[in-house]
XYZ file of C-alpha atoms in Angstrom:
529
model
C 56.998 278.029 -52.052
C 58.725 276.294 -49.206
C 60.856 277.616 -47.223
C 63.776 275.410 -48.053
C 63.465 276.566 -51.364
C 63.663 279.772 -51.062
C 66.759 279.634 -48.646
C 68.403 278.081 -51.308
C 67.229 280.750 -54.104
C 68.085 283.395 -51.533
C 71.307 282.323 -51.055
C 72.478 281.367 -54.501
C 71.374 285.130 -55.693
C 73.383 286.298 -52.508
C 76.609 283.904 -53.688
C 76.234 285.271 -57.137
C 76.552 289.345 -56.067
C 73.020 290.144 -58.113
C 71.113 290.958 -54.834
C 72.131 294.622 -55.035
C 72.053 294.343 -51.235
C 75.371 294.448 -48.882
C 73.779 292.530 -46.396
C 75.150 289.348 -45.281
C 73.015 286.303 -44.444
C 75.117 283.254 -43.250
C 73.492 279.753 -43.400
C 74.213 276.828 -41.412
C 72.820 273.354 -42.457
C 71.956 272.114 -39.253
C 71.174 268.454 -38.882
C 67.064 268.412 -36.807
C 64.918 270.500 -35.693
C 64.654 271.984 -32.161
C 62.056 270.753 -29.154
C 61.825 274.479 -28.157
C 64.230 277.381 -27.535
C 64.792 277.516 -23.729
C 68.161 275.661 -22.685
C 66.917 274.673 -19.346
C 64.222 272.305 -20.915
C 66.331 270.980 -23.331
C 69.079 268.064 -23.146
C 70.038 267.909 -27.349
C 73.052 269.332 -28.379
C 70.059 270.062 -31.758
C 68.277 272.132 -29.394
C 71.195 273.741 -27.284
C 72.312 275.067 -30.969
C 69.518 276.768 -31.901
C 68.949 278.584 -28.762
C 72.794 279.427 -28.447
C 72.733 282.549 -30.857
C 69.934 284.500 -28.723
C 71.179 283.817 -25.213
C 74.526 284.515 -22.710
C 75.361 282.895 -19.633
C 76.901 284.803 -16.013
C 80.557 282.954 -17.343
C 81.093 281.394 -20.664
C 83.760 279.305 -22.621
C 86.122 281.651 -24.931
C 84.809 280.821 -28.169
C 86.546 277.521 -29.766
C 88.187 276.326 -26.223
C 87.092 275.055 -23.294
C 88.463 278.272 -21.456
C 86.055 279.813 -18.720
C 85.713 284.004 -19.081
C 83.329 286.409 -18.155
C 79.695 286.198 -19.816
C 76.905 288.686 -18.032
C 78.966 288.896 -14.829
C 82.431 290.968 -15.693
C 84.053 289.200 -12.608
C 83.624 287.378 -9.051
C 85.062 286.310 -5.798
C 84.888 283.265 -4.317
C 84.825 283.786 -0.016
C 84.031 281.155 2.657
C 86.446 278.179 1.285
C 84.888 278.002 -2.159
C 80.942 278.024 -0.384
C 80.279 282.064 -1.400
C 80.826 283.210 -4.765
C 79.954 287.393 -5.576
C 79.558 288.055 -9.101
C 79.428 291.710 -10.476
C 77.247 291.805 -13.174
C 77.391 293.801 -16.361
C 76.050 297.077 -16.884
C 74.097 298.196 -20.193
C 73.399 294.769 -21.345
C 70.286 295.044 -23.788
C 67.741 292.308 -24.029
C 66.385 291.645 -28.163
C 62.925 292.763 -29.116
C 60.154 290.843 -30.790
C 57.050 291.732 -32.460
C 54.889 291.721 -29.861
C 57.601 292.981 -26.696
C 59.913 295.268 -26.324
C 62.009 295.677 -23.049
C 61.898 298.548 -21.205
C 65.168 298.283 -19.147
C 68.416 296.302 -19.371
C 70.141 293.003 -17.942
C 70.011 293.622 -13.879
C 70.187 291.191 -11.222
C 66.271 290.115 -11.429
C 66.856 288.463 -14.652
C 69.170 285.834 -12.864
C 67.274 285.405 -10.285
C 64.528 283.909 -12.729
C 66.233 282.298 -14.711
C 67.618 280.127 -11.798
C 64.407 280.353 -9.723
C 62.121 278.877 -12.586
C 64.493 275.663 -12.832
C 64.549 275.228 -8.895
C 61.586 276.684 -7.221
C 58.636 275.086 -7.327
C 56.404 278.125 -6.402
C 57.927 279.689 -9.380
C 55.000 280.881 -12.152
C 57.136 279.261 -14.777
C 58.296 276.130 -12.894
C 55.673 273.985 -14.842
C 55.901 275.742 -17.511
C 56.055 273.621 -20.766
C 56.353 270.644 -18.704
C 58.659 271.625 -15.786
C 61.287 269.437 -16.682
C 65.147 270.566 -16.052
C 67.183 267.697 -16.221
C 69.741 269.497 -16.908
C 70.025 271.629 -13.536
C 69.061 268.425 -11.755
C 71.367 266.427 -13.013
C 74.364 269.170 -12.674
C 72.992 268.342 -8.585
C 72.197 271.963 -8.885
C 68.927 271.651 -6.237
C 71.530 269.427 -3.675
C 74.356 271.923 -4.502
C 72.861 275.523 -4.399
C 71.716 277.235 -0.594
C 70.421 280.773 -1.569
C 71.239 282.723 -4.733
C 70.956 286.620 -2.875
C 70.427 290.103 -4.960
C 72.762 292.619 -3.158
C 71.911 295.194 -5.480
C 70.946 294.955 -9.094
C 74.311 294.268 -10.196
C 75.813 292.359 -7.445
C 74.600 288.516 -7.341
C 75.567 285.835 -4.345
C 75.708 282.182 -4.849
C 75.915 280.897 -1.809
C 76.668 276.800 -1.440
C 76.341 273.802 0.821
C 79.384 272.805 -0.143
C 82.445 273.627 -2.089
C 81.974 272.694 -5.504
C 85.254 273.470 -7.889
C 83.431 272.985 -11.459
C 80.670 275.809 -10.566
C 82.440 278.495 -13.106
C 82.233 275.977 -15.861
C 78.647 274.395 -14.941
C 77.474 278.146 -14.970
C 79.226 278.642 -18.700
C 76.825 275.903 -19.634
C 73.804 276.012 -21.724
C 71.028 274.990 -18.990
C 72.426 277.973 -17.030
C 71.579 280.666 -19.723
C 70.024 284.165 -18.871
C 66.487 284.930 -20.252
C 64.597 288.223 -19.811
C 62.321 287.983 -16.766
C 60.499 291.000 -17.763
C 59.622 289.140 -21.149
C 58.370 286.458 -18.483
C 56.156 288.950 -16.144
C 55.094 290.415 -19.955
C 53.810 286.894 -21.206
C 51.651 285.662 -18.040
C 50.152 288.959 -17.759
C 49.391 288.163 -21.571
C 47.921 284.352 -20.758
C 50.441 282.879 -23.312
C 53.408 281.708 -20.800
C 54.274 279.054 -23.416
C 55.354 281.534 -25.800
C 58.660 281.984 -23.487
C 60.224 278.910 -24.725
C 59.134 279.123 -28.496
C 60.046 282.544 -29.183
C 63.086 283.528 -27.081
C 64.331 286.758 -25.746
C 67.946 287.055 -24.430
C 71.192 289.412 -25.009
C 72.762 287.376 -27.195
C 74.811 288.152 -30.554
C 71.361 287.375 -32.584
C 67.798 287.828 -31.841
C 65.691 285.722 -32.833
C 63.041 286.442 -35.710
C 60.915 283.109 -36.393
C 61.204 279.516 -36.695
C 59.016 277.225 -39.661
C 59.064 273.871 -37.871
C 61.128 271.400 -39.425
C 62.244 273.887 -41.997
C 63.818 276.882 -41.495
C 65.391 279.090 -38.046
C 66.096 282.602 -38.480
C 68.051 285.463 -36.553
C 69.519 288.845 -37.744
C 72.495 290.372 -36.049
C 72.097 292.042 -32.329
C 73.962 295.334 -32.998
C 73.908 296.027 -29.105
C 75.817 293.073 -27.976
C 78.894 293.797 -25.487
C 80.816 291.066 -26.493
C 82.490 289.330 -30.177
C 80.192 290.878 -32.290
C 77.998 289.194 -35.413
C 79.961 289.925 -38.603
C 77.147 288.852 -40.678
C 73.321 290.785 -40.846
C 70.956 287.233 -41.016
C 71.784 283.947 -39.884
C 69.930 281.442 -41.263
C 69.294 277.585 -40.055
C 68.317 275.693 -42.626
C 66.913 271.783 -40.957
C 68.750 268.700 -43.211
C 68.597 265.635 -41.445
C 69.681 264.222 -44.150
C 73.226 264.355 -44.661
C 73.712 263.499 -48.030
C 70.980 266.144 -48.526
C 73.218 268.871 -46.417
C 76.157 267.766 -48.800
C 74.340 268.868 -51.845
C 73.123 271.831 -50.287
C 76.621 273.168 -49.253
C 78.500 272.647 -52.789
C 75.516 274.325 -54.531
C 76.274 277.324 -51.894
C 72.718 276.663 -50.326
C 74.991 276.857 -46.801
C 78.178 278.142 -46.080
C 78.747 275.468 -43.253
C 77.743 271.643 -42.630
C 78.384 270.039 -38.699
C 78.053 266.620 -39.643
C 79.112 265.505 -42.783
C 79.595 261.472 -43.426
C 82.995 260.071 -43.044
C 82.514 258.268 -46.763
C 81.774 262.145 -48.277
C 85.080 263.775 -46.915
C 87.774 262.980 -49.295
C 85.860 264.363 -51.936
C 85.190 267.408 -49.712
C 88.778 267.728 -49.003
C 89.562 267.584 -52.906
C 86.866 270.557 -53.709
C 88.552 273.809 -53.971
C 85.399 275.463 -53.176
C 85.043 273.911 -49.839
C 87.353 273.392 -46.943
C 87.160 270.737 -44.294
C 88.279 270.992 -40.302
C 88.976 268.248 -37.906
C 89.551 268.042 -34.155
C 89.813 265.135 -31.239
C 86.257 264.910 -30.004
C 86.084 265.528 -26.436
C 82.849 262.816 -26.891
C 82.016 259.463 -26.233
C 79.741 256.709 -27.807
C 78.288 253.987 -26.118
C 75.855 251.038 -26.352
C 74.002 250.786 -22.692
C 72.571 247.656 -21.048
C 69.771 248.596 -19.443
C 71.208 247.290 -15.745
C 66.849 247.706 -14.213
C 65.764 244.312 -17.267
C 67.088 241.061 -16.591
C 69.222 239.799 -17.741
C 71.521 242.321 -17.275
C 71.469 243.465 -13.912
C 74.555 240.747 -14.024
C 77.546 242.310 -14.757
C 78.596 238.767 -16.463
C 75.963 239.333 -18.977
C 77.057 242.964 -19.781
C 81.154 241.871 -19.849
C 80.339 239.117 -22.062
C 78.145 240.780 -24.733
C 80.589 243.578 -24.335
C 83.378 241.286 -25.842
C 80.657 240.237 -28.312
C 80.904 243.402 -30.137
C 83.848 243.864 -33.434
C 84.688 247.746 -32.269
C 87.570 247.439 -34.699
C 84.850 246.733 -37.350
C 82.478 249.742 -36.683
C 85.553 251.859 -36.817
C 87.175 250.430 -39.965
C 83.723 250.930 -41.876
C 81.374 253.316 -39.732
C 84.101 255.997 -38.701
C 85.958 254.998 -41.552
C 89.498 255.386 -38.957
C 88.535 258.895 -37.747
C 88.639 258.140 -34.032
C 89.726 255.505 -31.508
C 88.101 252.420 -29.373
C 86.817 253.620 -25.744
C 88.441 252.206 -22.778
C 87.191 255.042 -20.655
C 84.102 257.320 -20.316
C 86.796 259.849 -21.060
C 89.307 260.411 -23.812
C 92.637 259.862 -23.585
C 93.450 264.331 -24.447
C 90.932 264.992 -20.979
C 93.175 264.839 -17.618
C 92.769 262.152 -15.662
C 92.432 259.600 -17.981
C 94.092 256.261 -17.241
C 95.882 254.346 -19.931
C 96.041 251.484 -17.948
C 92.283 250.252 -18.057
C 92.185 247.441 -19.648
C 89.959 247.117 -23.433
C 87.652 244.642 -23.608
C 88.436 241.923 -26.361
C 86.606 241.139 -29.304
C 86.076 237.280 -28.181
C 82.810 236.122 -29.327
C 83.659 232.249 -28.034
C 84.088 233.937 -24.789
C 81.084 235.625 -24.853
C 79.119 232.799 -25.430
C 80.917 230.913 -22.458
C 80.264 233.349 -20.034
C 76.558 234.260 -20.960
C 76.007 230.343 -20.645
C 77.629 230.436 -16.637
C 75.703 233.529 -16.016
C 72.671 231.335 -17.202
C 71.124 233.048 -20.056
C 69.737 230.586 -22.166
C 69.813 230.967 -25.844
C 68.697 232.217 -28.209
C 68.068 235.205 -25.786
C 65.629 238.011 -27.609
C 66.474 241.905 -26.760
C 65.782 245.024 -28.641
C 68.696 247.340 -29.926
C 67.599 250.935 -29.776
C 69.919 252.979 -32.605
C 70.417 256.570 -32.975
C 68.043 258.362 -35.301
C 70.407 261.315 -36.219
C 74.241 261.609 -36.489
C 75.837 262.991 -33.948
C 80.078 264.113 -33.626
C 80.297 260.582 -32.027
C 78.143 258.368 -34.065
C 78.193 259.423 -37.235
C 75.351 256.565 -38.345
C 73.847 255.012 -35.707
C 71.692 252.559 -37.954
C 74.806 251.130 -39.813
C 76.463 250.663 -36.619
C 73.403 248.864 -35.060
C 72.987 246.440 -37.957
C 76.975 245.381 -37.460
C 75.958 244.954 -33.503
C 72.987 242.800 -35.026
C 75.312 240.228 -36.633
C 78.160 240.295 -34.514
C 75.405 239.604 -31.371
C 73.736 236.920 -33.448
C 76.929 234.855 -33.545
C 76.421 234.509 -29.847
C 72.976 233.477 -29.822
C 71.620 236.937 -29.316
C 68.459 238.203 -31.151
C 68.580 241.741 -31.552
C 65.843 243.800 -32.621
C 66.833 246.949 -34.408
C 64.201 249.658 -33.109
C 64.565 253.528 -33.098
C 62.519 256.704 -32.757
C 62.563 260.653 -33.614
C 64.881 261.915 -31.478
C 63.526 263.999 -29.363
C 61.138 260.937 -28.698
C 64.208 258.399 -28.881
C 66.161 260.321 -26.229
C 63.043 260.930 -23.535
C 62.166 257.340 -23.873
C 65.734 256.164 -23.267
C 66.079 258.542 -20.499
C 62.958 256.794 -18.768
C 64.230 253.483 -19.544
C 62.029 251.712 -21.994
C 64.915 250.306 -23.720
C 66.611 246.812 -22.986
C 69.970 248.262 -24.522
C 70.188 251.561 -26.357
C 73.402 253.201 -27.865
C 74.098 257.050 -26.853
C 76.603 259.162 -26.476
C 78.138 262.784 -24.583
C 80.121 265.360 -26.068
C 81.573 267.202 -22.638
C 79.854 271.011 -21.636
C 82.754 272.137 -19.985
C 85.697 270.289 -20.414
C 86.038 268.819 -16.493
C 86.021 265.163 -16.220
C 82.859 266.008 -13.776
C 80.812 266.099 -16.882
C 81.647 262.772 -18.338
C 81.865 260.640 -15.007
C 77.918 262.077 -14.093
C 76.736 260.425 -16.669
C 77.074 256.956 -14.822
C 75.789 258.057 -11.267
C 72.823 258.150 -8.873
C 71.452 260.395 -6.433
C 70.244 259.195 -3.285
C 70.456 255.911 -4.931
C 68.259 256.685 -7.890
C 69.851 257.050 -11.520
C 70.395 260.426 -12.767
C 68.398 261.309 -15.590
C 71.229 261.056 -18.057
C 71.552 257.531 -16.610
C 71.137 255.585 -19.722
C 71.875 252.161 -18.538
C 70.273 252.790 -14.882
C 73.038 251.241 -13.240
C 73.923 252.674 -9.323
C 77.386 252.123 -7.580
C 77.786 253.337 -3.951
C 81.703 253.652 -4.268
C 81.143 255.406 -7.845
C 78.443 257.942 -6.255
C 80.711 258.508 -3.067
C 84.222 259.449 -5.451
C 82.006 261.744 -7.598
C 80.606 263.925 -4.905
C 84.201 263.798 -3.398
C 85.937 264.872 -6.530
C 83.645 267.625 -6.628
C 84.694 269.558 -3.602
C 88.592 269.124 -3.846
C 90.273 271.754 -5.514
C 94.072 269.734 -6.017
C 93.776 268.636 -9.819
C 96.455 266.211 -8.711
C 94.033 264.422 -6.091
C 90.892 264.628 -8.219
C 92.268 262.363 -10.909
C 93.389 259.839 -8.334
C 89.881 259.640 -7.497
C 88.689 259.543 -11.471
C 91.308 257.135 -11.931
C 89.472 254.553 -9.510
C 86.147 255.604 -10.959
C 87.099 254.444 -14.347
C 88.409 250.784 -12.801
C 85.030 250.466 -11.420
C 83.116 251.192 -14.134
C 85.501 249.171 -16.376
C 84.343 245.945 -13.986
C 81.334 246.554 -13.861
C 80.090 247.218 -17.721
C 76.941 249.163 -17.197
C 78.054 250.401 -20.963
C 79.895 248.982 -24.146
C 82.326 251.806 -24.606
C 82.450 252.261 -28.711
C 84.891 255.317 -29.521
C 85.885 258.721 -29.166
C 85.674 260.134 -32.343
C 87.173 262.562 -34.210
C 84.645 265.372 -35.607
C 84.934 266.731 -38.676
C 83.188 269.923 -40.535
C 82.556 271.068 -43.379
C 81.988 274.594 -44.810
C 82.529 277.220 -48.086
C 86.268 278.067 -48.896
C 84.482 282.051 -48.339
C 83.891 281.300 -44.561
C 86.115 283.232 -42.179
C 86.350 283.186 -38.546
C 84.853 280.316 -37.940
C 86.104 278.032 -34.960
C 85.725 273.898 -34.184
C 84.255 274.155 -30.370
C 85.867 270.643 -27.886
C 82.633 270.878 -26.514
C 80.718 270.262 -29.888
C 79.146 273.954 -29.601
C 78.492 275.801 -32.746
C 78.895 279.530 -32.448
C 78.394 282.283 -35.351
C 79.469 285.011 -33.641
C 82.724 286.596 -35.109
C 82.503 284.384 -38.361
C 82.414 286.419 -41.551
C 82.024 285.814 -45.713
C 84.068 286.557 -48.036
C-alpha cells in the first residue's frame, strides 16, 4: 500500500471518530519534497518547512509576525557599539531521540558552537559534509561579518563582530542559523555515517522527527519536552502534493487539514465550502523574471529596459493571480518601510520595445530560453502559465523564447550557477528588514552573491548595502534603500512581476493556526477540533 494511501485512510478513520484512539495527527499537504533536513544546506522555502518542526534558533520570530523574541538564548546584550553581543542561553533544553541515538545531556553552549562552526570553518569534520555548501550563511555575509563566536561558560555565548551589523537578531531568527545537536554529530562520525546528520535530524524543536518516504510522506510526533508554544496535536503528518489540484481534492475529502498553495481559480469555491475556511495576507514576496546580465545580449541595460516594457504585467495578473496582488515597482512591497512610491513602473509598450532593442543592436528574431518555475510558490502561483503569456507577448517583439524548466531543486541550483539566459524567481523575506530583499541584487568583492539570479554587480548598489547595514537610525537607512531602488529601477537586472497576495487553505476544524509575512509554516500551537 502506498503511503499516500494510507495517510488518507488514516485520516478519514481519524475525521470520522471510529479510531477509538484520542490521539491527534494533523496533516499538512505540502507542495514538494525536501533536498534534506539541515537548514544550513538548504535555500527552498520546501525544504526550510520540513526541517522547521524539529529545530529552534538562539532568537526567533513570534509565531505569525515578523517580531524578533527569544529562541535558545532567553536574552542578550549588545556592548562595544553594536560589535559584541552576550547571549544567555537556556537551561534544560532537551534534544529529540531517534532510533539509533539518544542524547545524553541537554542544549549547552557546544551545540552553537557547531552549528555555526560547520557552516564557517573549513577544518570543521562536517564542513564538507553533504556537499559543504551554505549559501545561505554566505550570502547573509556571515564569513565577512562574524570575528570569533567565544564559549564563556556553557550557557553564556559571545558573538563578537567586525562591524556593527543592526539586522543580526533577525538574521539569527532565520532558518540557516538553526541549532542542531553536536553530540548527535560527534555520535554519527564515530559511527562512519556523517550523512545521516542531514537526513534524519535531531534538534529541540516542538516535533521530532520519525521518518521521511521520499516523495511521499514526512512524519513527526509531538516533543512533550519543548520550553516553548507547545504541539497541541500527537503526529504531524506531511503528506508531498505537487499537484495542486491534487492537494484540493485531498483537503475536502479531509485527507489534510491544511493546503499552502491553493490556485487562485479554486478559491471561490473554497470560500463557498462550509467545511473549509480560507485566509489571506499581503505577501511580504516578490516575483521576478531575471536577465541573465553575464550572456549577451543583456549585459546592456537597453536590452533588459526594453524587453522589460515588452512584458503585459496587467495580463499575468488579470488571469495568473486572478487580481490577488499588485505590479512590482520595487524589490520591496509597498507594506515593508522604506519603500518608495515614487519609482517609476515600467510601461507595457511593446512598439517601444522593439525600438530600443533595434538601437541597442539586437538583431531579430533574437533566440533566448525562458526558464519557468516548476512548483507554485506564494508569489507565482503557476509559473508555466505565466511563462507561456511572456512567450507571446516577447514574440510580438521579435523575441524567440524557449520555454524550458527543471525539478526544482535542480531548477534552482542551475539558476543559481547561471545556466539560464533569463529565468523567473522570486523571495518571500526571512526577517522582515529590507536587508533581506535588497541582498538579493548584490555582489561581494565584485562577484554575485549566490542568490544573484541575474548576475548583475553595481559598485554604488554594493557600497549602500553594506552601509545600511551598520546604521542603526531607521530614518537614515531608508534614505539609503530609497536610492538603491532608483538604481536598480535604471538599471533592469530584473522584470519586477508582483507582490502577491498569499492565500491558504485549511478544514473549518483547524484552530490556532497563523498566516506567517515571512511565508513560514509553523504547527506548533495549532489544534483540531
Amino acid at each position: 500500500m502506498k503511503a499516500t494511501t494510507f495517510v488518507g485512510l488514516g485520516l478519514a478513520a481519524l475525521l470520522l471518530g471510529s479510531t477509538g484512539s484520542h490521539a491527534k495527527t494533523l496533516v499538512y499537504c505540502s507542495e514538494g519534497s525536501p533536498e534534506n533536513f539541515t537548514p544550513a544546506i538548504n535555500t527552498t522555502g520546501t525544504s526550510f518547512d520540513a526541517a522547521r518542526p524539529v529545530y529552534n534558533r538562539l532568537t526567533e520570530f513570534k509565531r505569525g509576525t515578523t517580531e524578533v523574541t527569544p529562541g535558545l538564548a532567553e536574552s542578550w546584550e549588545i556592548a562595544d557599539g553594536g560589535k559584541t553581543i552576550t547571549f544567555h542561553l537556556r537551561k534544560g533544553v532537551k534534544f529529540h531521540s531517534l532510533k539509533d541515538f539518544k542524547p545524553t545531556r541537554d542544549f549547552d553552549a557546544d551545540d552553537v558552537l557547531f552549528s555555526f562552526n560547520r557552516q564557517w570553518k573549513s577544518d570543521n569534520p562536517y564542513f564538507k559534509v553533504s556537499g559543504g555548501k551554505y549559501d545561505y550563511f554566505n550570502d547573509m555575509d556571515m564569513p565577512s561579518l562574524l570575528d570569533t563566536i567565544e564559549k564563556k561558560d556553557d550557557y553564556t555565548i559571545v558573538f563578537h563582530l567586525k562591524s556593527p551589523n543592526v539586522a543580526i537578531l533577525a538574521n539569527l531568527a532565520m532558518d540557516f542559523a538553526s541549532i542542531a545537536s553536536a553530540e548527535y554529530a560527534d555520535f554519527l562520525l564515530k559511527k562512519g555515517t556523517p550523512e545521516q546528520f542531514d537526513q534524519a535530524p535531531v534538534g529541540t524543536g516542538p516535533f521530532s522527527f520519525v521518518a521521511y518516504q521520499k516523495d511521499a510522506v514526512i512524519r513527526f510526533k509531538k516533543n512533550p519536552d519543548y520550553f516553548g508554544e507547545k504541539a497541541l496535536v500527537d503526529d504531524l503528518i506531511y503528506a508531498i502534493t505537487p499537484d495542486a489540484t491534487a492537494r484540493y481534492a485531498k483537503l475536502k475529502a479531509g485527507e489534510c487539514h491544511i493546503n499552502a498553495y491553493p490556485r487562485p481559480a479554486d478559491l471561490p469555491e473554497m470560500q463557498k465550502d462550509s467545511s473549509l475556511k480560507v485566509i489571506s495576507a499581503s505577501g511580504l514576496n516578490i516575483a521576478f523574471w531575471a536577465f541573465n546580465n553575464s550572456k549577451p545580449p543583456f549585459e546592456k541595460k537597453e536590452v533588459r529596459q526594453a524587453l522589460s516594457m515588452a512584458i503585459d504585467r496587467d495580463a499575468i495578473l488579470r488571469d495568473v493571480y486572478l487580481g490577488a496582488g499588485e505590479k512590482a515597482k520595487t524589490l520591496i512591497p509597498r507594506t515593508m518601510w522604506s519603500y518608495d512610491d515614487k519609482i517609476p513602473d515600467y510601461p507595457y509598450d511593446p512598439e517601444k520595445a522593439k525600438a530600443m532593442l533595434a538601437a541597442a543592436g539586437v538583431k531579430t528574431p533574437l533566440e533566448i530560453d525562458l526558464w519557468y518555475q516548476p512548483v507554485q510558490r506564494p508569489y507565482n502561483p503557476n509559473g508555466k502559465r505565466i511563462g507561456e503569456m511572456m512567450q507571446a507577448d516577447l514574440a510580438k517583439v521579435g523575441v524567440n523564447a524557449k520555454l524550458v524548466t527543471y525539478e526544482w531543486g535542480e531548477y534552482r541550483k542551475r539558476a543559481q550557477a547561471g545556466e539560464d539566459m533569463t529565468a523567473q524567481l522570486g523571495w518571500t523575506g526571512d526577517n522582515g528588514d529590507p536587508d533581506n530583499f535588497f541582498f538579493l541584487d548584490s555582489c561581494v568583492d565584485g562577484k554575485p552573491v549566490q542568490n544573484n539570479i541575474p548576475k548583475w554587480c553595481n559598485a554604488e548598489f554594493d557600497d549602500l548595502l553594506v552601509k545600511a547595514r551598520v546604521i542603526p537610525d531607521q530614518a537614515e537607512r531608508a534614505k539609503l534603500y530609497q536610492r538603491m531602488q532608483e538604481i536598480e529601477h535604471d538599471e533592469a537586472p530584473e522584470l519586477l512581476v508582483a507582490h502577491s497576495t498569499v492565500f491558504e487553505a485549511m478544514r473549518a476544524g483547524v484552530t490556532g493556526y497563523k498566516q506567517s509575512p515571512l511565508g513560514t509554516h509553523e504547527f506548533q500551537g495549532v489544534d483540531l477540533q
